[in-house]
């Protein structure tokens, strides 16, 4: 595991820590440097609690609305 906080893009392999859905929000905790991943739903559910404790709040949930399923040629 790396502790470097790279501004990497979340992928389909990143899963919500709460429900296992695709993660769209990556949170880095200020205290431990630990990384948490949340789906759009759970990021909103934990935002009020976790955001003040986080050093980074990387939210890609906007992509939910931008990226419609694209047919593969
Ligand atoms: Zn979730």
PDB file of C-alpha atoms and ligand atoms in Angstrom:
ATOM      1  CA  UNK A   1       0.000   0.000   0.000  1.00  0.00           C
ATOM      2  CA  UNK A   2       1.226   3.460  -0.792  1.00  0.00           C
ATOM      3  CA  UNK A   3       0.677   6.386   1.486  1.00  0.00           C
ATOM      4  CA  UNK A   4       1.418   8.900  -1.249  1.00  0.00           C
ATOM      5  CA  UNK A   5      -1.609  10.980  -2.003  1.00  0.00           C
ATOM      6  CA  UNK A   6      -1.695  10.851  -5.746  1.00  0.00           C
ATOM      7  CA  UNK A   7      -4.509  12.569  -7.480  1.00  0.00           C
ATOM      8  CA  UNK A   8      -5.475   9.465  -9.287  1.00  0.00           C
ATOM      9  CA  UNK A   9      -8.750   8.967 -10.988  1.00  0.00           C
ATOM     10  CA  UNK A  10     -11.115   6.458  -9.512  1.00  0.00           C
ATOM     11  CA  UNK A  11     -11.848   3.435 -11.639  1.00  0.00           C
ATOM     12  CA  UNK A  12     -14.481   0.749 -11.786  1.00  0.00           C
ATOM     13  CA  UNK A  13     -12.168  -1.333  -9.606  1.00  0.00           C
ATOM     14  CA  UNK A  14     -12.587   1.141  -6.740  1.00  0.00           C
ATOM     15  CA  UNK A  15     -15.456   0.085  -4.542  1.00  0.00           C
ATOM     16  CA  UNK A  16     -17.450   1.795  -1.827  1.00  0.00           C
ATOM     17  CA  UNK A  17     -16.285   0.717   1.618  1.00  0.00           C
ATOM     18  CA  UNK A  18     -19.858   0.611   2.799  1.00  0.00           C
ATOM     19  CA  UNK A  19     -21.804  -1.153   0.081  1.00  0.00           C
ATOM     20  CA  UNK A  20     -19.402  -2.331  -2.608  1.00  0.00           C
ATOM     21  CA  UNK A  21     -20.851  -0.154  -5.353  1.00  0.00           C
ATOM     22  CA  UNK A  22     -18.482   1.691  -7.657  1.00  0.00           C
ATOM     23  CA  UNK A  23     -16.719   4.422  -5.740  1.00  0.00           C
ATOM     24  CA  UNK A  24     -16.877   8.004  -6.900  1.00  0.00           C
ATOM     25  CA  UNK A  25     -15.441   9.727  -3.852  1.00  0.00           C
ATOM     26  CA  UNK A  26     -12.016   9.192  -2.308  1.00  0.00           C
ATOM     27  CA  UNK A  27     -11.405  10.538   1.155  1.00  0.00           C
ATOM     28  CA  UNK A  28      -8.028  10.783   2.864  1.00  0.00           C
ATOM     29  CA  UNK A  29      -8.222  11.039   6.619  1.00  0.00           C
ATOM     30  CA  UNK A  30      -6.108  13.774   8.113  1.00  0.00           C
ATOM     31  CA  UNK A  31      -5.309  11.824  11.285  1.00  0.00           C
ATOM     32  CA  UNK A  32      -4.138   8.537   9.819  1.00  0.00           C
ATOM     33  CA  UNK A  33      -3.635   9.259   6.155  1.00  0.00           C
ATOM     34  CA  UNK A  34      -5.937   6.333   5.563  1.00  0.00           C
ATOM     35  CA  UNK A  35      -7.983   6.271   2.416  1.00  0.00           C
ATOM     36  CA  UNK A  36     -11.691   5.618   2.260  1.00  0.00           C
ATOM     37  CA  UNK A  37     -13.796   5.119  -0.818  1.00  0.00           C
ATOM     38  CA  UNK A  38     -17.476   5.820  -1.117  1.00  0.00           C
ATOM     39  CA  UNK A  39     -20.144   5.642  -3.741  1.00  0.00           C
ATOM     40  CA  UNK A  40     -22.070   8.833  -4.447  1.00  0.00           C
ATOM     41  CA  UNK A  41     -24.836   7.780  -2.069  1.00  0.00           C
ATOM     42  CA  UNK A  42     -22.577   6.976   0.884  1.00  0.00           C
ATOM     43  CA  UNK A  43     -20.315   9.964   0.311  1.00  0.00           C
ATOM     44  CA  UNK A  44     -23.305  12.164   0.975  1.00  0.00           C
ATOM     45  CA  UNK A  45     -24.243  10.043   3.968  1.00  0.00           C
ATOM     46  CA  UNK A  46     -20.820  10.457   5.615  1.00  0.00           C
ATOM     47  CA  UNK A  47     -19.893  13.888   4.320  1.00  0.00           C
ATOM     48  CA  UNK A  48     -20.978  15.874   7.355  1.00  0.00           C
ATOM     49  CA  UNK A  49     -19.048  13.562   9.649  1.00  0.00           C
ATOM     50  CA  UNK A  50     -15.926  12.887   7.635  1.00  0.00           C
ATOM     51  CA  UNK A  51     -15.287  16.017   5.666  1.00  0.00           C
ATOM     52  CA  UNK A  52     -14.015  17.999   8.671  1.00  0.00           C
ATOM     53  CA  UNK A  53     -11.643  15.097   9.432  1.00  0.00           C
ATOM     54  CA  UNK A  54     -10.302  14.704   5.937  1.00  0.00           C
ATOM     55  CA  UNK A  55      -7.243  16.219   4.328  1.00  0.00           C
ATOM     56  CA  UNK A  56      -8.544  15.409   0.891  1.00  0.00           C
ATOM     57  CA  UNK A  57     -12.026  15.007  -0.521  1.00  0.00           C
ATOM     58  CA  UNK A  58     -11.792  13.864  -4.085  1.00  0.00           C
ATOM     59  CA  UNK A  59     -15.283  13.818  -5.542  1.00  0.00           C
ATOM     60  CA  UNK A  60     -15.874  12.421  -8.994  1.00  0.00           C
ATOM     61  CA  UNK A  61     -19.582  11.899  -8.558  1.00  0.00           C
ATOM     62  CA  UNK A  62     -20.157  14.483 -11.285  1.00  0.00           C
ATOM     63  CA  UNK A  63     -19.063  11.817 -13.714  1.00  0.00           C
ATOM     64  CA  UNK A  64     -22.213   9.907 -12.889  1.00  0.00           C
ATOM     65  CA  UNK A  65     -24.147  12.423 -14.917  1.00  0.00           C
ATOM     66  CA  UNK A  66     -21.576  12.975 -17.639  1.00  0.00           C
ATOM     67  CA  UNK A  67     -20.816   9.458 -18.545  1.00  0.00           C
ATOM     68  CA  UNK A  68     -23.668   7.527 -20.053  1.00  0.00           C
ATOM     69  CA  UNK A  69     -22.974   3.953 -21.052  1.00  0.00           C
ATOM     70  CA  UNK A  70     -21.249   4.061 -24.407  1.00  0.00           C
ATOM     71  CA  UNK A  71     -21.774   1.242 -26.891  1.00  0.00           C
ATOM     72  CA  UNK A  72     -18.545  -0.517 -27.750  1.00  0.00           C
ATOM     73  CA  UNK A  73     -17.792  -0.833 -31.430  1.00  0.00           C
TER      74      UNK A  73
HETATM   75 ZN1  LIG B   1     -21.960   2.895  -0.959  1.00  0.00          ZN
END
